[in-house]
Coordinates of C-alpha atoms in Angstrom, one line a residue:
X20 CA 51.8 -4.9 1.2
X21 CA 52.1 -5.3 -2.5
X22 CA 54.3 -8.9 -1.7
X23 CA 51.6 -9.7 0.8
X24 CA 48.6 -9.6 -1.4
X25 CA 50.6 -11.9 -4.2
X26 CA 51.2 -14.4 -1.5
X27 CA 47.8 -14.3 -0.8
X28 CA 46.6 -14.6 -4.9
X29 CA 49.2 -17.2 -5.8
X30 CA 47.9 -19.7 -2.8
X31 CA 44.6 -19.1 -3.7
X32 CA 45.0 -19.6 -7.3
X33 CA 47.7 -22.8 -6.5
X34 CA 44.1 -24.3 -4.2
X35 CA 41.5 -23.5 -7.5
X36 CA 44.0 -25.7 -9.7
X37 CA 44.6 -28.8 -7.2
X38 CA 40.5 -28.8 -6.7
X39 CA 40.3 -31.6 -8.8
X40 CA 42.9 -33.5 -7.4
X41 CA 42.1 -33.0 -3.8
X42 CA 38.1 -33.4 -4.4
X43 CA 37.8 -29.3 -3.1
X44 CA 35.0 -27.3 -5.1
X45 CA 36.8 -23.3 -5.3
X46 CA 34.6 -20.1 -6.2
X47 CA 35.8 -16.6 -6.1
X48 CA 32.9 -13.8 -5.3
X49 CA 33.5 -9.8 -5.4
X50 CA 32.5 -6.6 -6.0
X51 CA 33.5 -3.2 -7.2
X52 CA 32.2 0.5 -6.8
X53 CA 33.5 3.2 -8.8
X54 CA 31.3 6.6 -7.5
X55 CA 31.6 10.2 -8.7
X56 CA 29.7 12.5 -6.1
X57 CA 29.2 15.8 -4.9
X58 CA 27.4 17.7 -2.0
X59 CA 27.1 21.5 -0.9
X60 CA 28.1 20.1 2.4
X61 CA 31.4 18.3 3.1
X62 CA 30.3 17.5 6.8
X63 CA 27.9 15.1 5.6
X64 CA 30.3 12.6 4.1
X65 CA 32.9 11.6 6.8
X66 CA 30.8 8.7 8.4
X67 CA 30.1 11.3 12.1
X68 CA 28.1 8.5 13.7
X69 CA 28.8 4.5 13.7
X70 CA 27.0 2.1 15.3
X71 CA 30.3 -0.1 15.7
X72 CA 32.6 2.0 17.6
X73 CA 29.5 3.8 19.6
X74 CA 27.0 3.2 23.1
X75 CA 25.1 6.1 23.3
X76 CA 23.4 7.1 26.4
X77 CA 23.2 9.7 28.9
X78 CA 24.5 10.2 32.2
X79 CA 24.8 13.0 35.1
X80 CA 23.5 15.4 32.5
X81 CA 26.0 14.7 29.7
X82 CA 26.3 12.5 27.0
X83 CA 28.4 9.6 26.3
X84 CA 29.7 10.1 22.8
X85 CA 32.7 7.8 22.5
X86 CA 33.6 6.9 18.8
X87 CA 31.5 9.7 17.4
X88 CA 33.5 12.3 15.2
X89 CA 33.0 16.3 16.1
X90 CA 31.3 16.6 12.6
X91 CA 28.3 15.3 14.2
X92 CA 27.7 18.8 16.1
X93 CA 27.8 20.6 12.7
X94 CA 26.6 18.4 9.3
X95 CA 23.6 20.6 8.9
X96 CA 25.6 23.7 8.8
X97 CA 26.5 25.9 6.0
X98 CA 29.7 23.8 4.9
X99 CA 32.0 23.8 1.9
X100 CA 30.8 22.1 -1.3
X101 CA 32.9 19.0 -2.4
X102 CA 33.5 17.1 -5.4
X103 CA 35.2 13.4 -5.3
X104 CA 35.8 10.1 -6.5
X105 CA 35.6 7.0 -4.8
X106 CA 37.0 3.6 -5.2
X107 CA 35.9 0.1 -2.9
X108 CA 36.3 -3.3 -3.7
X109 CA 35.6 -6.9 -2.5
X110 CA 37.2 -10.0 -3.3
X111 CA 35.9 -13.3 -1.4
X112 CA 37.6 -17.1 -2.1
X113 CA 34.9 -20.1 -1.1
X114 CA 36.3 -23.4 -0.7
X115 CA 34.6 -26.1 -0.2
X116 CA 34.8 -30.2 -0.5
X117 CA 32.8 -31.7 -3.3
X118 CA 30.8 -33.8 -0.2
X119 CA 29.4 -30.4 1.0
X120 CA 30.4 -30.9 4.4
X121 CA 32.9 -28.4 5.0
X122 CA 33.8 -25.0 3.3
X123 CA 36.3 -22.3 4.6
X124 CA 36.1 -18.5 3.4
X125 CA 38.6 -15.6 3.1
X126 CA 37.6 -12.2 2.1
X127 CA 39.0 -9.4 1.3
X128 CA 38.1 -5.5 1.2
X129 CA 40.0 -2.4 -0.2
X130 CA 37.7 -0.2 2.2
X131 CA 36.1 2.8 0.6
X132 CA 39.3 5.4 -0.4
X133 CA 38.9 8.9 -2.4
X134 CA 41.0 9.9 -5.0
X135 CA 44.1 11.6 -4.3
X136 CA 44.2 10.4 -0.7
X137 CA 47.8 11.4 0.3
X138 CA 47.5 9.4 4.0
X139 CA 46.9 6.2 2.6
X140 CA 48.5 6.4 -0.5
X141 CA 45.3 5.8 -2.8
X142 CA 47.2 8.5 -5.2
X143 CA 49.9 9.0 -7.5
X144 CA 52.0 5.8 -7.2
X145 CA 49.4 3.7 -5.9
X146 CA 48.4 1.6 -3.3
X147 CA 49.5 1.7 -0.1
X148 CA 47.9 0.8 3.5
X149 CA 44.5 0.1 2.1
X150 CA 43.9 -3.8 2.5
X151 CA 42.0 -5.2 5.4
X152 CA 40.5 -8.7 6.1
X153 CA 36.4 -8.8 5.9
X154 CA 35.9 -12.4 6.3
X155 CA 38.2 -15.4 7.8
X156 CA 35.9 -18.6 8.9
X157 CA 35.8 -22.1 8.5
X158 CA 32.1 -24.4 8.3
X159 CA 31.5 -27.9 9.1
X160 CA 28.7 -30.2 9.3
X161 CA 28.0 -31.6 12.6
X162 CA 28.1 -35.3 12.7
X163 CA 24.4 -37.2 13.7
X164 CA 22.6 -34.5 14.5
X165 CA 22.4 -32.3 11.7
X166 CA 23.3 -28.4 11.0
X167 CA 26.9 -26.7 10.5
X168 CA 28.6 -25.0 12.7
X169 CA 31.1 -22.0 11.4
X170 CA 33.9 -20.5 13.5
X171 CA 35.6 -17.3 13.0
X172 CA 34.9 -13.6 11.5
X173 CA 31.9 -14.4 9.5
X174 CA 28.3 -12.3 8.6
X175 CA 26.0 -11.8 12.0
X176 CA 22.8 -11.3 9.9
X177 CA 20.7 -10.9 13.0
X178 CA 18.8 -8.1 12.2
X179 CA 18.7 -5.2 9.9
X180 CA 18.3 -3.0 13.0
X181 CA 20.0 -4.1 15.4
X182 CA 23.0 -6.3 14.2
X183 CA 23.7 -7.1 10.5
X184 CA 27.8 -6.5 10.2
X185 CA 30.5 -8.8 10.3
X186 CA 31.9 -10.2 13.9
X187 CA 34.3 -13.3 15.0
X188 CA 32.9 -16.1 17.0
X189 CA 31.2 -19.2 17.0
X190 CA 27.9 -20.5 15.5
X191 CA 25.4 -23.4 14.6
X192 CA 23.0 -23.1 12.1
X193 CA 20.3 -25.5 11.4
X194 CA 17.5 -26.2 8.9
X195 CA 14.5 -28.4 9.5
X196 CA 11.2 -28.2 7.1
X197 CA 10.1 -24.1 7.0
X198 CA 12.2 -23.5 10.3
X199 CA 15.5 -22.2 9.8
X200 CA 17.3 -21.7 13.1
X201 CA 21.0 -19.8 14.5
X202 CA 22.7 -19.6 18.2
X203 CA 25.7 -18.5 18.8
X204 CA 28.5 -16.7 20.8
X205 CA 30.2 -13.7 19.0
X206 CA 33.5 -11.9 21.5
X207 CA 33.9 -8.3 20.9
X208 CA 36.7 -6.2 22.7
X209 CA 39.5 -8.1 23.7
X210 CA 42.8 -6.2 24.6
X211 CA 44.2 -8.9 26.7
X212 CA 46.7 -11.3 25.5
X213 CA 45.8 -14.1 27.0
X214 CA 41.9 -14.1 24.8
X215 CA 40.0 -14.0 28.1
X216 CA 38.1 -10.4 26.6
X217 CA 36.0 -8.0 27.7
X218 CA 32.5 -8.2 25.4
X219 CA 30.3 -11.3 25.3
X220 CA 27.7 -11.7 22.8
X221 CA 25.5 -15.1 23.2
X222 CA 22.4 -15.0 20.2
X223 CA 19.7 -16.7 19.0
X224 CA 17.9 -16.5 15.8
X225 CA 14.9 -18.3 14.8
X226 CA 12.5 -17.7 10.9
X227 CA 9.9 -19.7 10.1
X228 CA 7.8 -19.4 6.4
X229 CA 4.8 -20.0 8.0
X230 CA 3.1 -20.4 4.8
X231 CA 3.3 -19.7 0.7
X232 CA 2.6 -16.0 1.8
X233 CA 3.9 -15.4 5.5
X234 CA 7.1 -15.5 7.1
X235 CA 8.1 -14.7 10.6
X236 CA 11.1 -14.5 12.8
X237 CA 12.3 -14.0 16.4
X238 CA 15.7 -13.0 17.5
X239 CA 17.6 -12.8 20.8
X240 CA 21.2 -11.1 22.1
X241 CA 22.3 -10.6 25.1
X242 CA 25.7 -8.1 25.6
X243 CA 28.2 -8.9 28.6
X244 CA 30.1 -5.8 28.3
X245 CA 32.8 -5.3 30.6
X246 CA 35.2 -2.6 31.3
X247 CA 34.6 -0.5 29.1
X248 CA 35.1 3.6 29.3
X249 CA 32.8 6.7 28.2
X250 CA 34.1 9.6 26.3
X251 CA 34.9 11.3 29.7
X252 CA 37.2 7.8 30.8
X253 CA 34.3 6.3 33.5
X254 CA 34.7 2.5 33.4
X255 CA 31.2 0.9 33.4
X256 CA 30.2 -2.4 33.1
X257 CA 26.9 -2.9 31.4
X258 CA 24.1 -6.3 30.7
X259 CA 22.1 -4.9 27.8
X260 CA 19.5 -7.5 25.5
X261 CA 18.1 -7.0 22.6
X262 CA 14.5 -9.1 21.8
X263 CA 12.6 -8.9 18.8
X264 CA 9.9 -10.2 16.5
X265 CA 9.5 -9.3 12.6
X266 CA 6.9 -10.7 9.7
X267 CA 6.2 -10.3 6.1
X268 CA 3.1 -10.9 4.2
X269 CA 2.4 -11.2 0.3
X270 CA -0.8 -12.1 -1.2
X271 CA -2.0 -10.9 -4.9
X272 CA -0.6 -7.0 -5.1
X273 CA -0.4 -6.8 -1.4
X274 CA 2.7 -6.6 0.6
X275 CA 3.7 -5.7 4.2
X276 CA 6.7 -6.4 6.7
X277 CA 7.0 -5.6 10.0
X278 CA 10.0 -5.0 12.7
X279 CA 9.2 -4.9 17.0
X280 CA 12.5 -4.7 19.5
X281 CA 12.7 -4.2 22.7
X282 CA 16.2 -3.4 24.0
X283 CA 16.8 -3.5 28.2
X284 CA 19.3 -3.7 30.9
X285 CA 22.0 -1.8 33.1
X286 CA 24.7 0.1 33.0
X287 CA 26.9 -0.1 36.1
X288 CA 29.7 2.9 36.9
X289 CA 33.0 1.4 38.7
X290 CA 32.7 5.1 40.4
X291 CA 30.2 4.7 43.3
X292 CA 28.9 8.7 42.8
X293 CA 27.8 8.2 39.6
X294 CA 24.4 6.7 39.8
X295 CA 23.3 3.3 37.6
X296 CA 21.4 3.8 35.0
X297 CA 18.6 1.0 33.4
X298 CA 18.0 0.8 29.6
X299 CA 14.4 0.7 28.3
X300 CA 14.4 1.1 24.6
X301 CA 12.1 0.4 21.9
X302 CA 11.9 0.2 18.0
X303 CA 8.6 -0.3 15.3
X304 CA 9.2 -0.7 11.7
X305 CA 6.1 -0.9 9.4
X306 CA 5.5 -1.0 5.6
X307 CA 2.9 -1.8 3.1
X308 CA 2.4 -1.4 -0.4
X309 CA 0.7 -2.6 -3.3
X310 CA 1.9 -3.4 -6.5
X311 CA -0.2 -1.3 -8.7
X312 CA 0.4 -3.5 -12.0
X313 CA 3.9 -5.4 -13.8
X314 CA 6.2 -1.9 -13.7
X315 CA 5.0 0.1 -10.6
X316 CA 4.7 -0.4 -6.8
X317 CA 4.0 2.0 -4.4
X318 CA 4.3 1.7 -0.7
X319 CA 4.4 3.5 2.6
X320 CA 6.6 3.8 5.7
X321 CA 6.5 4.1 9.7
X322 CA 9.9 3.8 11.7
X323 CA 9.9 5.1 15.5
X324 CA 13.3 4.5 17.2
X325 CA 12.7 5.9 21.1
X326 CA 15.3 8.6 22.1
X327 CA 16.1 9.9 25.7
X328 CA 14.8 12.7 27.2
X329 CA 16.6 13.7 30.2
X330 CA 20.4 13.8 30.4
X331 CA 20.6 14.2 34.0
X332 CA 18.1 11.0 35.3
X333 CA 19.0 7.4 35.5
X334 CA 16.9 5.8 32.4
X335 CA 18.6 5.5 29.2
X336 CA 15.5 5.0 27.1
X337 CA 17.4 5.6 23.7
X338 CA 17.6 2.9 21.4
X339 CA 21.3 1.3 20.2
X340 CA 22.2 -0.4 17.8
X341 CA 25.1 -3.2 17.7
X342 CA 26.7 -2.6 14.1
X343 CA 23.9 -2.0 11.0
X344 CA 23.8 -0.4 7.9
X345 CA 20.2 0.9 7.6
X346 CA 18.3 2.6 4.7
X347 CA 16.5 5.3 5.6
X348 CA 17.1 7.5 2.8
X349 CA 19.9 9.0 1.4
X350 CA 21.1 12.3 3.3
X351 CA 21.2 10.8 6.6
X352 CA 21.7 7.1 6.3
X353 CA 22.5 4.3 4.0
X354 CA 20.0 4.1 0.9
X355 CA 23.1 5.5 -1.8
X356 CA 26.0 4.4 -4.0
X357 CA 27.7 6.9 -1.7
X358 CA 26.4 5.0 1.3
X359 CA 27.5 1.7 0.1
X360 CA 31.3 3.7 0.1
X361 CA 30.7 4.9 3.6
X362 CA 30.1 8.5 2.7
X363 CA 26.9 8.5 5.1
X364 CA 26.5 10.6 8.1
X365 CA 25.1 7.9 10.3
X366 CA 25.1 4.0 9.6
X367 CA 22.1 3.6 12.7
X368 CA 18.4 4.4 13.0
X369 CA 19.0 7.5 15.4
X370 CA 20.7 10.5 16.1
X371 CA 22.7 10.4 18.8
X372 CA 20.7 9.7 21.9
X373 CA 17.4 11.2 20.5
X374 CA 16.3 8.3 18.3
X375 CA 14.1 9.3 15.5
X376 CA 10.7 8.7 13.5
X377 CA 10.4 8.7 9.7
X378 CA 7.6 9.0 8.1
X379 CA 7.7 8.0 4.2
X380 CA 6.3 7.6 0.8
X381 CA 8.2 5.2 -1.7
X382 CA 7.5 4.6 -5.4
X383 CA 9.5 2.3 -7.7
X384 CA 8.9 1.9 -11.6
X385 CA 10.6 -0.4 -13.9
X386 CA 10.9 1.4 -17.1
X387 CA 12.4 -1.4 -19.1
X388 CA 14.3 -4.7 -18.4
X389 CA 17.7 -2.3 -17.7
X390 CA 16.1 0.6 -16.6
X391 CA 14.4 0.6 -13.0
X392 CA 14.1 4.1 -11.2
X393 CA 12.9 4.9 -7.3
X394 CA 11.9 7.6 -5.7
X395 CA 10.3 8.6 -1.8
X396 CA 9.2 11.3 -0.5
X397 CA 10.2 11.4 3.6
X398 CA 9.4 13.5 6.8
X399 CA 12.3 12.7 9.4
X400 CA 11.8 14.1 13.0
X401 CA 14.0 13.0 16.4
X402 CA 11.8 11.1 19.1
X403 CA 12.8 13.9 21.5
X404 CA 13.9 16.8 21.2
X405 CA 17.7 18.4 20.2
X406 CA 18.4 20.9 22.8
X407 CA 21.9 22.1 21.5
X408 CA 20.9 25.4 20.4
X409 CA 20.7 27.7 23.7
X410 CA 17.3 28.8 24.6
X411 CA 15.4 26.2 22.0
X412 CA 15.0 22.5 21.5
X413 CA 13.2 21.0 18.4
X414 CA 12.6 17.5 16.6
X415 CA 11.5 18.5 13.0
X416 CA 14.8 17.4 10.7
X417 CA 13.5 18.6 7.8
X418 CA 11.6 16.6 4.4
X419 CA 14.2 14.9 2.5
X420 CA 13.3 13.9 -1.4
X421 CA 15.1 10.9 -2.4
X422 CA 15.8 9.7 -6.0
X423 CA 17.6 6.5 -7.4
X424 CA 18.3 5.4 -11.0
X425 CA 19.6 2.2 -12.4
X426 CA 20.7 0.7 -15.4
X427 CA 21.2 -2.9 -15.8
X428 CA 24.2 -3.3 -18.2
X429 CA 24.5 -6.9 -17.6
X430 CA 24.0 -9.2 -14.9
X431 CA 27.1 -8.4 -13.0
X432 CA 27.4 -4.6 -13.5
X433 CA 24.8 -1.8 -12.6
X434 CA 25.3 1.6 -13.4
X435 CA 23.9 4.3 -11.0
X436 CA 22.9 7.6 -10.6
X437 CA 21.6 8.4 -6.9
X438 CA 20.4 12.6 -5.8
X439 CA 18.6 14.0 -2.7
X440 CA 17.8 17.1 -1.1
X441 CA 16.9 17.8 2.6
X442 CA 14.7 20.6 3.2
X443 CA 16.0 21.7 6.6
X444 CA 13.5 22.0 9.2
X445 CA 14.3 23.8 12.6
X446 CA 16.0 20.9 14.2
X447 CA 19.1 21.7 11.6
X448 CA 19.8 25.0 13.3
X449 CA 21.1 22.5 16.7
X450 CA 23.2 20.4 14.6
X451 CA 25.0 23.2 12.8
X452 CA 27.2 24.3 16.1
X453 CA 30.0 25.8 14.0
X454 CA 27.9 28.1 12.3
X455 CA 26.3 29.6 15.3
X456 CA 23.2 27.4 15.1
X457 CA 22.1 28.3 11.5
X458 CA 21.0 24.9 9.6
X459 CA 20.9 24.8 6.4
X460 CA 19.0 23.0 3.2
X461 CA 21.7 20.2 1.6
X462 CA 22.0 18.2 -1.4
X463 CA 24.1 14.8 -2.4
X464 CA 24.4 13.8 -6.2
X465 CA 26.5 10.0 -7.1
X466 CA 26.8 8.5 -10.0
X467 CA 29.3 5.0 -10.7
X468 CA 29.2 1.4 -11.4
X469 CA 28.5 -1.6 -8.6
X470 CA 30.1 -4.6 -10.5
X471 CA 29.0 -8.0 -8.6
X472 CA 30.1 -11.5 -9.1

């Protein structure tokens, strides 16, 4: 692995030195986490839920959980405390001719490792089995009529609720006064040799800044997912689209932004006894704030995300996601320097098939040029009830208190200090399986530096 990655550095470093001979513009980007963390809960670090490996929905009376780790069923129990370090890193190469009209990109990620970590060899000795390839794609401009088209793994940027993670396939992106505009085809399984694949993604993306204060956007996907197996191994074959409209505003010391999405289709069993089952799914994002004077802003928060509420009929009226990483605080979801190393217990606005609604108060104050801090206050429920606990079912998660510091040491390198606390309410007791159904309060604490550049 070690040879490979010197390969890799010496061709790239042979292409920055013949730039100026061949008329090809290089640039190297990255970044760098170094966390310390702790929690009182070790269940709430090992990434349970993931929108990329998971389909959520219901049928004959169970769920389909496929991709979902067992910790799910228990991170608001009373688990062992933990203490840990954490190491990530990025390192992207741009290359591009000095005309502008074609580029190529090759990224690379160490993907979030802890200290000590015997399996992959991020220990005593060193590195092991730890590099992976983040993004491989190549970008042209198209000839007479405008625009670029890019081709390979590359960012989806769709939307932040939806679809927002890396994926390979083949785009065109185009620009034209205030309208900015994206289709494209993304593939996703594909075991078969021969490329044909299972998954089919075909997308469209359209933002428009309407004017000096208002922006708005549209977006469209539509899945072809084909063979593919629940946790309990029935094939199903599924058409499942995502629409969606979002908007922000700014004028003076007023700010809002707004997310809509409508997600439908089927889901079609190969086994004739087990019924078909529609999707019907719906998500509302809403925030608005003022900015009280140059250091502080306040704002407030709405997010509903539907859930399903009845295992056994044929509606799946829970919400999924594609692949995000969304910030809804920090026990939960993504909104921490732990996050940002993947020790999060869900990277998607729900949990599991019972969606959720957060209900929030945010306040961020710039103390000085290098020292910004951020705080909310939050009330997180399920949109239906969790009915894992025998004899009860409940929705209240509990009221999480978030808190983030930074300190600005330059412009490449931030150093941070993230905390929260989650309050359990009586929804905890029927994700806490392993210790008979008795939730409990938790705490996570990180502190590190985010080097960019």
């Amino acid at each position: 692995m070690k040879k490979k990655i010197a390969l890799i550095l010496i061709a790239v470093c042979t292409l920055a030195m013949a730039a100026p001979v061949a008329a090809f513009e290089t640039e190297f980007h990255g970044g760098m986490w170094q966390v310390f963390g702790g929690t009182d809960n070790d269940a709430s670090l090992p990434h349970s839920q993931k929108s990329g490996s998971t389909d959520f929905f219901s049928y004959d009376g169970m769920l389909n959980d496929k991709g979902m780790k067992d910790t799910m069923y228990d991170v608001l129990g009373e688990n062992d405390s933990s203490i840990f370090g954490l190491t990530k890193a990025r390192l992207r190469f741009e290359g591009k001719t000095d005309d502008s009209l074609a580029k190529v990109v090759y990224g690379l990620e160490v993907g979030t490792y802890n200290w000590g970590d015997t399996e992959n060899k991020f220990g005593l000795s060193g590195d092991g089995v730890t590099q992976e390839t983040r993004f491989a794609y190549a970008e042209v401009a198209v000839p007479g009529i405008g625009g670029n088209l890019r081709a390979g793994l590359q960012p989806t940027k769709i939307n932040d609720w939806v679809w927002s993670e890396t994926a390979a396939g083949l785009t065109y992106h185009y620009q034209m006064a205030n309208w900015k505009t994206m289709t494209g085809w993304y593939r996703g399984d594909d075991d078969d040799s021969t490329g044909t694949g299972d998954d089919d993604y075909i997308v469209l993306k359209l933002d428009n800044q309407l004017t000096d204060t208002t922006a708005m956007g549209f977006f469209g996907i539509y899945a072809n997912l084909k063979d593919n197996e629940t946790a309990a191994d029935d094939l199903y074959d599924s058409n499942i689209y995502w629409t969606g409209v979002n908007g922000k505003f700014g004028r003076d010391a007023v700010f809002a932004g707004f997310d809509v999405i409508y997600q439908g289709g089927e889901i079609d069993f190969e086994n004739a006894a087990i019924d078909d089952i529609d999707r019907s799914a719906w998500l509302a994002d809403v925030t608005v704030g003022v900015k009280v004077n140059d250091k502080f802003t306040l704002s407030g928060n709405v997010l509903y995300v539907s859930g399903d509420d009845d295992a056994a009929d044929t509606d799946a009226n829970n919400f999924d996601s594609i692949d995000v990483d969304v910030k809804v605080g920090a026990v939960f979801f993504k909104d921490t320097i732990l996050a940002d190393c993947d020790r999060t217990i869900s990277d998607a606005p729900y949990i599991m098939d019972k969606g959720l609604v957060n209900y929030a108060v945010q306040g961020e104050y710039q103390i000085t040029d290098k020292n910004h801090v951020r705080m909310a206050v939050r009330y997180l429920t399920t949109a239906e009830d969790l009915e894992f606990k025998p004899g009860a079912k409940d929705k209240d998660l509990g009221v999480e208190f978030d808190l983030w510091y930074t300190y600005r040491l330059n412009k490449y390198v931030q150093l941070k200090c993230d905390a929260a606390y989650l309050v359990a309410g009586d929804a905890a007791d029927h994700l806490a399986a392993a210790d008979n159904y008795k939730g409990d309060d938790l705490y996570k604490i990180g502190a590190g530096m985010a080097l960019k550049f």
